[in-house]
mmCIF file of C-alpha atoms in Angstrom:
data_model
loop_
_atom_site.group_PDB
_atom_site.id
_atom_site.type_symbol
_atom_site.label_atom_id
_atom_site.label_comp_id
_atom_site.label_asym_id
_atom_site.label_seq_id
_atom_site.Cartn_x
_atom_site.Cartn_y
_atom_site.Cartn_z
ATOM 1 C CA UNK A 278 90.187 76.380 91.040
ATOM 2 C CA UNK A 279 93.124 77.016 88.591
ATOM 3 C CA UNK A 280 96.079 76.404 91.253
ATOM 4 C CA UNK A 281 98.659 76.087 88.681
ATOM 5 C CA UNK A 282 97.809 79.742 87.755
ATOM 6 C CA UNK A 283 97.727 81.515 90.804
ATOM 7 C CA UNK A 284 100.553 79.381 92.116
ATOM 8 C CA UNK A 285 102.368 81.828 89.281
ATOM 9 C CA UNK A 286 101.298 84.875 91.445
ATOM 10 C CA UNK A 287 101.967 83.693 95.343
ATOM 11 C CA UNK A 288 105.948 84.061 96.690
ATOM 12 C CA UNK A 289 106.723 80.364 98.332
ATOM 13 C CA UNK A 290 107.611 79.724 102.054
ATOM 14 C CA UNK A 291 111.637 80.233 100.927
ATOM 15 C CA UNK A 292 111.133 83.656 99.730
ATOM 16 C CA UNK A 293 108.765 84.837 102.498
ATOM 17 C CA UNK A 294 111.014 83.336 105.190
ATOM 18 C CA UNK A 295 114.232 85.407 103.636
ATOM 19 C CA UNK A 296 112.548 88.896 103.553
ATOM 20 C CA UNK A 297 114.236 90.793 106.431
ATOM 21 C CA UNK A 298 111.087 92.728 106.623
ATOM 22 C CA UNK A 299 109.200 89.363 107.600
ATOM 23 C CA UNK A 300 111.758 88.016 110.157
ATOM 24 C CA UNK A 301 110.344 88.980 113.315
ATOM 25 C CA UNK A 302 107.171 87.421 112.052
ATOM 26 C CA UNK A 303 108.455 83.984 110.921
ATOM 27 C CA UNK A 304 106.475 82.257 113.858
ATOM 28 C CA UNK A 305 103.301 83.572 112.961
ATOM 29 C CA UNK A 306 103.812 82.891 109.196
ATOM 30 C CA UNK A 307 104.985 79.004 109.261
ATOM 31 C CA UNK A 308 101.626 77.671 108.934
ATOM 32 C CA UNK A 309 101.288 75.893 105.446
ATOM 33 C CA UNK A 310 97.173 77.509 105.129
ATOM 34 C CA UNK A 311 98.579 80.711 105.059
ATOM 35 C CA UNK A 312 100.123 79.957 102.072
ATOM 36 C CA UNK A 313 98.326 76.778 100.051
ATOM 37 C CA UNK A 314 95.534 76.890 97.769
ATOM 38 C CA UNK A 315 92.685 74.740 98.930
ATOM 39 C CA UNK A 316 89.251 75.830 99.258
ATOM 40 C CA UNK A 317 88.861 75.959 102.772
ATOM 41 C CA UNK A 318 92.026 77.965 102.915
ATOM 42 C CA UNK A 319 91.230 80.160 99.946
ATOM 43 C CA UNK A 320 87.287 80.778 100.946
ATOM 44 C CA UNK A 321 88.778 82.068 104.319
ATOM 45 C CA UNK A 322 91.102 84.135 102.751
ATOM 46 C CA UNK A 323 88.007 85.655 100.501
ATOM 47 C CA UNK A 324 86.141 86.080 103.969
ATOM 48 C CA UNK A 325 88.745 87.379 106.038
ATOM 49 C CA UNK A 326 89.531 89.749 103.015
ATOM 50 C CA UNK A 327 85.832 91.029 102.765
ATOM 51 C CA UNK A 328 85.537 91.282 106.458
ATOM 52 C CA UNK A 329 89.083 93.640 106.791
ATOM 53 C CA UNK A 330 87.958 95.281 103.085
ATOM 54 C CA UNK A 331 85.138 97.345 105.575
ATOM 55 C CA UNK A 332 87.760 98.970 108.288
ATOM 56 C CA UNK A 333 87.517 102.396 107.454
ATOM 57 C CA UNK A 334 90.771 104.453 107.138
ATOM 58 C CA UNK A 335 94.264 102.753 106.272
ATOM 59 C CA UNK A 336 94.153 99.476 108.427
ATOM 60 C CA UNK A 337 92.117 97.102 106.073
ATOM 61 C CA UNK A 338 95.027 95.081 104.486
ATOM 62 C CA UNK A 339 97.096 94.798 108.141
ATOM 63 C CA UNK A 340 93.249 93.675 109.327
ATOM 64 C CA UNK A 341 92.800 90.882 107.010
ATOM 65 C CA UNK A 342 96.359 89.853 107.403
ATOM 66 C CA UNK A 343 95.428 89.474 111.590
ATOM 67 C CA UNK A 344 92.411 87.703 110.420
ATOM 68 C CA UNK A 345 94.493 85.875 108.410
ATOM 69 C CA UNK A 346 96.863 84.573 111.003
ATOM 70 C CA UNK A 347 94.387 84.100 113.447
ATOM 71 C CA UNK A 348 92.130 81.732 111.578
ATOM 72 C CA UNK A 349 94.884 80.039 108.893
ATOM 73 C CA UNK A 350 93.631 80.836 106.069
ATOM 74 C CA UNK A 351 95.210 82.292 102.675
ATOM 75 C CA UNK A 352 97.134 84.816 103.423
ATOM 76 C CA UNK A 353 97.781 86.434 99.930
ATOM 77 C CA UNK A 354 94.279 85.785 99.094
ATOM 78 C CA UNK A 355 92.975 87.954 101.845
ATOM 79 C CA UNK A 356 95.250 90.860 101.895
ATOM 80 C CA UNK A 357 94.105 90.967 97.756
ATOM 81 C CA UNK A 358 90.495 90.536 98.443
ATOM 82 C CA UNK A 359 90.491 93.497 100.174
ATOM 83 C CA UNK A 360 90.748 96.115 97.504
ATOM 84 C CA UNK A 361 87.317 95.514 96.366
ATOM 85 C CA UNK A 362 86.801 98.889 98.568
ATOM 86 C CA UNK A 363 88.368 101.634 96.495
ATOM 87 C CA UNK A 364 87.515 105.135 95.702
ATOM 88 C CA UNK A 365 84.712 104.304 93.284
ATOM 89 C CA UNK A 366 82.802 101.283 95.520
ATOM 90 C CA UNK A 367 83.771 102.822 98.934
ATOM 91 C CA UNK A 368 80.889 105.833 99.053
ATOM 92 C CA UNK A 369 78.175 103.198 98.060
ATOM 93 C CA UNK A 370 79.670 101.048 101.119
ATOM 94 C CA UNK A 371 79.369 103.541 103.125
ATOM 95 C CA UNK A 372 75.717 104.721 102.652
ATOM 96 C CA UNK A 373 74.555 100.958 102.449
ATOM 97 C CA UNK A 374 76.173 100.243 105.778
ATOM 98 C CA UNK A 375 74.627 103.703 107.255
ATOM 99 C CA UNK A 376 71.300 102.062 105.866
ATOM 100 C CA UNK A 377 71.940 98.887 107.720
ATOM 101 C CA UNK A 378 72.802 100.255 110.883
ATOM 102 C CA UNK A 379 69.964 103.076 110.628
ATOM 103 C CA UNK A 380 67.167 100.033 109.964
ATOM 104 C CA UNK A 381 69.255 97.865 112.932
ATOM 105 C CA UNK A 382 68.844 100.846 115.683
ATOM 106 C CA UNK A 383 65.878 102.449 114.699
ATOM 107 C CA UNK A 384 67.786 105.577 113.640
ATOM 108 C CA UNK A 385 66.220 108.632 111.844
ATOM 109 C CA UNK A 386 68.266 108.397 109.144
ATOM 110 C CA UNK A 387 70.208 111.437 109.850
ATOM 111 C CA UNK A 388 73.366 112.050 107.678
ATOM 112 C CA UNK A 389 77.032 111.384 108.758
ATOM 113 C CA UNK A 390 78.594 114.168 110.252
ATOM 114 C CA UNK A 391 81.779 113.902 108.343
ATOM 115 C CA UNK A 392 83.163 111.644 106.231
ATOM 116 C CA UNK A 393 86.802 113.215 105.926
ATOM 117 C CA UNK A 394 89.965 112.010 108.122
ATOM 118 C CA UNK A 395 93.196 114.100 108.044
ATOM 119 C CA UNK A 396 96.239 112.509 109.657
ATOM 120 C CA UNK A 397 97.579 115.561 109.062
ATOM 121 C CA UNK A 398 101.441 113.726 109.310
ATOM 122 C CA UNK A 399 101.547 112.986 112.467
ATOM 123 C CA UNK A 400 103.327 110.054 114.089
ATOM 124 C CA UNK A 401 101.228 106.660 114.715
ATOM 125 C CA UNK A 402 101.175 108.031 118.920
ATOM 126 C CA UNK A 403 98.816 110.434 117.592
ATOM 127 C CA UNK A 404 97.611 108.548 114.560
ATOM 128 C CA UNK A 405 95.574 105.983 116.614
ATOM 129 C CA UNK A 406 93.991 108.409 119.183
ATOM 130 C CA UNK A 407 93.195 110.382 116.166
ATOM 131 C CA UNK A 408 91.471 107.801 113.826
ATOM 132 C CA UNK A 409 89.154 106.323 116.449
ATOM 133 C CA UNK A 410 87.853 109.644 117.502
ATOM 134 C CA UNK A 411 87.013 110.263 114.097
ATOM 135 C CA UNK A 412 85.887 106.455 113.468
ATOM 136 C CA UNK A 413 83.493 107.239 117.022
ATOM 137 C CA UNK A 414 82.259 110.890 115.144
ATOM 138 C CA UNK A 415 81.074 108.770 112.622
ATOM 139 C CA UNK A 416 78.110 107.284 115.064
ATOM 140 C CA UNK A 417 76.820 103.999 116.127
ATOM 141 C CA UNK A 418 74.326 103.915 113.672
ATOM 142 C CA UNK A 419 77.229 103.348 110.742
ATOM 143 C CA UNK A 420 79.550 101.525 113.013
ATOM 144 C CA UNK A 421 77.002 98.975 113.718
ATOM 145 C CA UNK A 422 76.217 98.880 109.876
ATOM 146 C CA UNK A 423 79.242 98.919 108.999
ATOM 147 C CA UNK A 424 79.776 95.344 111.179
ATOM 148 C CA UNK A 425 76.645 94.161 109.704
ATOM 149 C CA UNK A 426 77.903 94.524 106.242
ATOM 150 C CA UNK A 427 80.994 93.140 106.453
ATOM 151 C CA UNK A 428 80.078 90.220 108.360
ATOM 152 C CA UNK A 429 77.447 89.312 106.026
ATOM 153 C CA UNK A 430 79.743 90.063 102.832
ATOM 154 C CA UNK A 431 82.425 87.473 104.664
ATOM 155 C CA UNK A 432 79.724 84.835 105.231
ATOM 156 C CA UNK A 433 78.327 85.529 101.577
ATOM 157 C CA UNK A 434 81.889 85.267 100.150
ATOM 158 C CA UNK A 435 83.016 82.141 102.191
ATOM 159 C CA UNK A 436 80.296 80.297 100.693
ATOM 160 C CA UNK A 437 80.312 81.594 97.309
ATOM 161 C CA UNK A 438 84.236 79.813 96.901
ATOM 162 C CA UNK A 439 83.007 77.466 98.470
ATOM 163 C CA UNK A 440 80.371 76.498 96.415
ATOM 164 C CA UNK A 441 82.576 77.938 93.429
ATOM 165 C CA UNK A 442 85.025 75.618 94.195
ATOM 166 C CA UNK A 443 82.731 72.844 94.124
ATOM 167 C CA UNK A 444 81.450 73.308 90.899
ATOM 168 C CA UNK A 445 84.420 73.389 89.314
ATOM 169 C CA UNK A 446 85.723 70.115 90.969
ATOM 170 C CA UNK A 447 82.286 68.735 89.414
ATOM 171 C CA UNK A 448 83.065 70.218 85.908
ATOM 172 C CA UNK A 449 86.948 69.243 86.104
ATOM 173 C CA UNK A 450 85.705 65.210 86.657
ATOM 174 C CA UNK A 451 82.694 65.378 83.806
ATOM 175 C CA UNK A 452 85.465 66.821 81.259
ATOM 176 C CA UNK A 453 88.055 63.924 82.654
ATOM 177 C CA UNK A 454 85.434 61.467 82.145
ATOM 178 C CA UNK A 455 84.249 62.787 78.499
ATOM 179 C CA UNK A 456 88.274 62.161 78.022
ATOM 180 C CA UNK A 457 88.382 58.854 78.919
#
């Protein structure tokens, strides 16, 4: 892939180790896939971003991140990759992964309670209790679809840089060998 281009777009290690937002996480950020551009890094990023792109509610960039971290891969590339899930694609999301999960458990298809969360400003104590009570309301049936989906859209998107990747390595040597 175009390295020199995105390499435009990514902060390096010196800036990322000066933020004083960053410091306490220094440790966790020294390892060079979090930051490089190969395709085994990149493809993880893409899957770890798709995977974290499907946690409902306000936790789907910090998720990819911890995905991130946990399995070195691009970290940039990962928190990016998941804003495929936006106002416009996130209500089709939802219904296909209500779909999965109703054909996975047998369910009757029944529709979602409630879709609608409301912090309603209250500090992250309350926050968490809050949002998985309303993640549970949701039911199994999505839940489990929900997993489903994002699993297979991280498999699907590991493999699509990866093969992505490839072809472009093949089309990079046929135009260097046309030059020669």
């Amino acid at each position: 892939m175009p390295r020199k281009h995105f390499r435009k777009f990514l902060p390096d290690h010196d800036t990322v180790r000066g933020n004083k937002y960053l410091r306490i996480f220094q440790p966790l950020l020294k390892h060079p896939n979090l930051w490089h551009l190969n395709r085994h890094s990149v493809a993880g990023g893409v899957a770890a971003g798709l995977f974290g792109g499907l946690i409902p509610g306000p936790l789907q960039i910090l998720t990819a991140a911890i995905l991130a971290i946990i399995f070195r891969v691009n970290l940039p590339v990962a928190a990016v990759t998941t804003l495929y899930t936006n106002p416009i694609t996130w209500g089709p999301l939802i219904l296909l992964a209500y779909g999965i999960g109703s054909w996975v458990t047998g369910g009757n298809g029944a529709p979602v309670s409630e879709l609608n969360f409301d912090w309603g400003g209250q500090d992250w104590m309350q926050f968490l209790p809050a949002f998985w009570n309303w993640l549970l309301s949701l039911g199994t049936t999505f839940l489990i679809g929900n997993l489903i989906l994002a699993s297979v859209l991280a498999i699907v998107g590991y493999f699509a840089v990866q093969f992505a990747w490839h072809l472009y390595i093949l089309a990079y040597l046929r135009r260097r060998r046309a030059r020669r």
